[in-house]
Amino acid sequence: MFEPLHSLNFSIGGDQTQNLLWRLCNGELNDIQPKIIVILIGTNNHDHTAEEVSEGIMKIAQTIAEKQPQSNIIVMGIPPRGKFPNPLRDKIKQINKLLSTQVSSVPNASYLHVDEHSFVNHVNGTISHHDMYDYLHFTRTGYQKLCEPLWEEIQQLMQTYVKVESTSADTASIAGELASDRTI
């Protein structure tokens, strides 16, 4: 889905917010100039409080905004996990609620809600193994459900870039035209 965008994936299995923050502070985004950066992290911080996890994610977003001020940042909500309803799902809801109100304080950042109902059966609250084969990691179908809203958001942002780039003046062409109009 994202191949045409020449996207880069900086995730590492088992990553927690503090691991990503360390990498960001130690050169992870050096020498690149992305237009859009997507953050999806926090599910592995299950031993932290909701406040600690949202604080870590916000620190990541703020660090990215400082290091890449030209980039739009999309902070995704954390998807639900676990086959059956459980306290961790409740914590994830708390984290997402906190993020939804805090992300707008970061320049060029927006929050993308992950619809829990896309993954959770509304009758019994279970997650299907067709969406998450181990009730944590996504299957192809699960990734499709997760990424379709993200794809729409990215397309909207990219249209903004295309409009800006197509309406900005081509200074090299203008300079060339001015130079050729000189009379000697």
Coordinates of C-alpha atoms in Angstrom, one line a residue:
M1 CA 0.0 0.0 0.0
F2 CA 2.8 2.5 0.9
E3 CA 5.4 1.3 -1.6
P4 CA 4.7 4.2 -4.1
L5 CA 5.6 6.7 -1.4
H6 CA 9.1 5.4 -0.9
S7 CA 8.4 5.1 2.8
L8 CA 10.9 4.0 5.4
N9 CA 10.0 1.9 8.4
F10 CA 12.1 2.5 11.5
S11 CA 10.3 0.1 13.8
I12 CA 12.0 -2.6 15.8
G13 CA 10.1 -5.5 17.3
G14 CA 9.5 -5.1 21.0
D15 CA 10.2 -1.4 20.8
Q16 CA 9.0 0.8 23.7
T17 CA 8.7 4.5 23.7
Q18 CA 11.9 5.1 25.6
N19 CA 13.8 3.0 23.0
L20 CA 12.5 5.0 20.1
L21 CA 13.1 8.3 21.9
W22 CA 16.7 7.3 22.5
R23 CA 17.2 6.5 18.8
L24 CA 15.6 9.8 17.8
C25 CA 17.9 11.7 20.1
N26 CA 20.9 9.8 18.7
G27 CA 20.6 10.4 15.0
E28 CA 17.7 8.2 13.8
L29 CA 16.3 11.0 11.6
N30 CA 19.5 12.6 10.6
D31 CA 20.2 13.1 6.9
I32 CA 16.6 12.6 5.8
Q33 CA 13.8 15.1 5.1
P34 CA 10.5 13.3 5.2
K35 CA 7.3 15.1 4.3
I36 CA 5.2 12.9 6.7
I37 CA 6.2 10.9 9.7
V38 CA 3.8 8.3 11.2
I39 CA 4.1 7.3 14.9
L40 CA 2.6 4.1 16.1
I41 CA 4.2 3.0 19.3
G42 CA 3.2 2.2 22.9
T43 CA 1.7 -1.3 22.9
N44 CA 4.9 -2.8 24.3
N45 CA 4.8 -0.3 27.2
H46 CA 2.2 -2.5 28.9
D47 CA 3.9 -2.3 32.3
H48 CA 3.6 1.5 32.4
T49 CA 0.6 3.6 33.3
A50 CA -1.5 5.2 30.7
E51 CA -0.1 8.6 31.6
E52 CA 3.5 7.4 31.3
V53 CA 2.8 5.9 27.9
S54 CA 1.0 8.9 26.5
E55 CA 3.8 11.1 27.9
G56 CA 6.4 9.0 26.1
I57 CA 4.5 9.2 22.8
M58 CA 4.1 12.9 23.2
K59 CA 7.9 13.3 23.9
I60 CA 8.5 11.4 20.7
A61 CA 6.2 13.6 18.7
Q62 CA 7.8 16.8 20.2
T63 CA 11.3 15.5 19.5
I64 CA 10.4 14.7 15.9
A65 CA 8.8 18.2 15.5
E66 CA 12.0 19.8 16.7
K67 CA 14.3 17.7 14.5
Q68 CA 12.1 17.7 11.4
P69 CA 10.0 20.9 11.5
Q70 CA 9.1 20.6 7.8
S71 CA 7.4 17.2 8.4
N72 CA 3.7 16.6 9.1
I73 CA 3.4 14.1 12.0
I74 CA 0.6 11.6 12.3
V75 CA 0.3 10.0 15.8
M76 CA -1.8 6.9 15.5
G77 CA -3.9 5.6 18.3
I78 CA -2.8 2.3 19.8
P79 CA -4.9 -0.7 18.4
P80 CA -6.6 -3.0 20.9
R81 CA -4.9 -6.3 21.8
G82 CA -5.8 -9.6 23.4
K83 CA -8.4 -12.1 22.2
F84 CA -10.9 -11.2 25.0
P85 CA -11.7 -7.9 26.7
N86 CA -9.0 -7.2 29.3
P87 CA -7.5 -4.5 31.5
L88 CA -4.8 -3.7 28.9
R89 CA -7.4 -2.8 26.4
D90 CA -8.9 -0.4 28.9
K91 CA -5.5 1.1 29.4
I92 CA -5.1 1.5 25.7
K93 CA -8.4 3.3 25.5
Q94 CA -7.1 5.7 28.3
I95 CA -3.8 6.3 26.4
N96 CA -5.7 7.0 23.1
K97 CA -8.0 9.4 24.9
L98 CA -5.1 11.3 26.4
L99 CA -3.3 11.4 23.0
S100 CA -6.4 12.6 21.2
T101 CA -6.4 15.8 23.4
Q102 CA -2.6 16.3 23.6
V103 CA -1.3 15.8 20.1
S104 CA -2.6 19.1 18.8
S105 CA -0.1 20.9 21.0
V106 CA 2.7 19.7 18.8
P107 CA 3.4 21.7 15.7
N108 CA 2.3 20.0 12.4
A109 CA 1.0 17.0 14.3
S110 CA -2.4 15.3 14.2
Y111 CA -4.0 12.4 15.9
L112 CA -5.4 9.5 13.9
H113 CA -8.0 7.5 15.8
V114 CA -7.7 3.7 15.4
D115 CA -11.3 2.4 15.4
E116 CA -11.4 -0.4 18.0
H117 CA -14.6 -1.6 16.4
S118 CA -12.8 -2.5 13.2
F119 CA -11.0 -5.2 15.1
V120 CA -13.4 -6.1 18.0
N121 CA -16.5 -8.1 17.6
H122 CA -19.3 -5.9 19.0
V123 CA -21.3 -8.9 20.4
N124 CA -18.7 -10.6 22.5
G125 CA -15.7 -8.2 22.5
T126 CA -13.3 -10.7 20.9
I127 CA -10.6 -10.0 18.3
S128 CA -10.5 -12.4 15.4
H129 CA -7.3 -14.3 14.5
H130 CA -8.1 -13.2 11.0
D131 CA -7.1 -9.7 12.0
M132 CA -4.4 -10.5 14.5
Y133 CA -2.9 -13.9 14.3
D134 CA -1.7 -13.9 17.9
Y135 CA -4.2 -11.1 19.0
L136 CA -1.3 -8.6 18.9
H137 CA 0.4 -8.7 15.6
F138 CA -1.6 -8.0 12.5
T139 CA -2.4 -10.3 9.6
R140 CA -2.7 -8.9 6.1
T141 CA -6.4 -8.3 6.7
G142 CA -5.7 -6.6 10.0
Y143 CA -3.1 -4.3 8.4
Q144 CA -5.5 -3.4 5.7
K145 CA -8.1 -2.3 8.3
L146 CA -5.4 -0.4 10.3
C147 CA -3.8 1.3 7.3
E148 CA -6.8 2.3 5.1
P149 CA -7.6 5.4 7.3
L150 CA -3.9 6.1 7.5
W151 CA -3.6 5.9 3.7
E152 CA -6.5 8.4 3.3
E153 CA -4.9 10.8 5.8
I154 CA -1.5 10.6 3.9
Q155 CA -3.2 11.1 0.6
Q156 CA -4.8 14.3 1.9
L157 CA -1.5 15.6 3.2
M158 CA 0.3 14.7 -0.1
Q159 CA -2.4 16.6 -2.1
T160 CA -1.5 19.6 0.0
Y161 CA 2.2 19.1 -0.9
V162 CA 1.3 18.7 -4.6
K163 CA -0.8 21.9 -4.6
V164 CA 1.9 23.9 -2.8
E165 CA 4.7 22.6 -5.0
S166 CA 2.7 23.1 -8.3
T167 CA 1.8 26.7 -7.3
S168 CA 5.2 27.8 -6.1
A169 CA 7.3 29.8 -8.4
D170 CA 10.0 28.1 -10.4
T171 CA 12.7 30.6 -9.7
A172 CA 15.2 29.0 -12.0
S173 CA 12.9 29.3 -15.0
I174 CA 12.0 32.9 -14.1
A175 CA 15.7 33.8 -13.7
G176 CA 16.4 32.2 -17.1
E177 CA 13.6 34.2 -18.7
L178 CA 14.8 37.4 -17.2
A179 CA 18.4 36.8 -18.3
S180 CA 17.3 36.1 -21.9
D181 CA 15.2 39.3 -22.0
R182 CA 18.2 41.5 -21.4
T183 CA 19.2 43.8 -24.3
I184 CA 22.8 44.7 -24.8

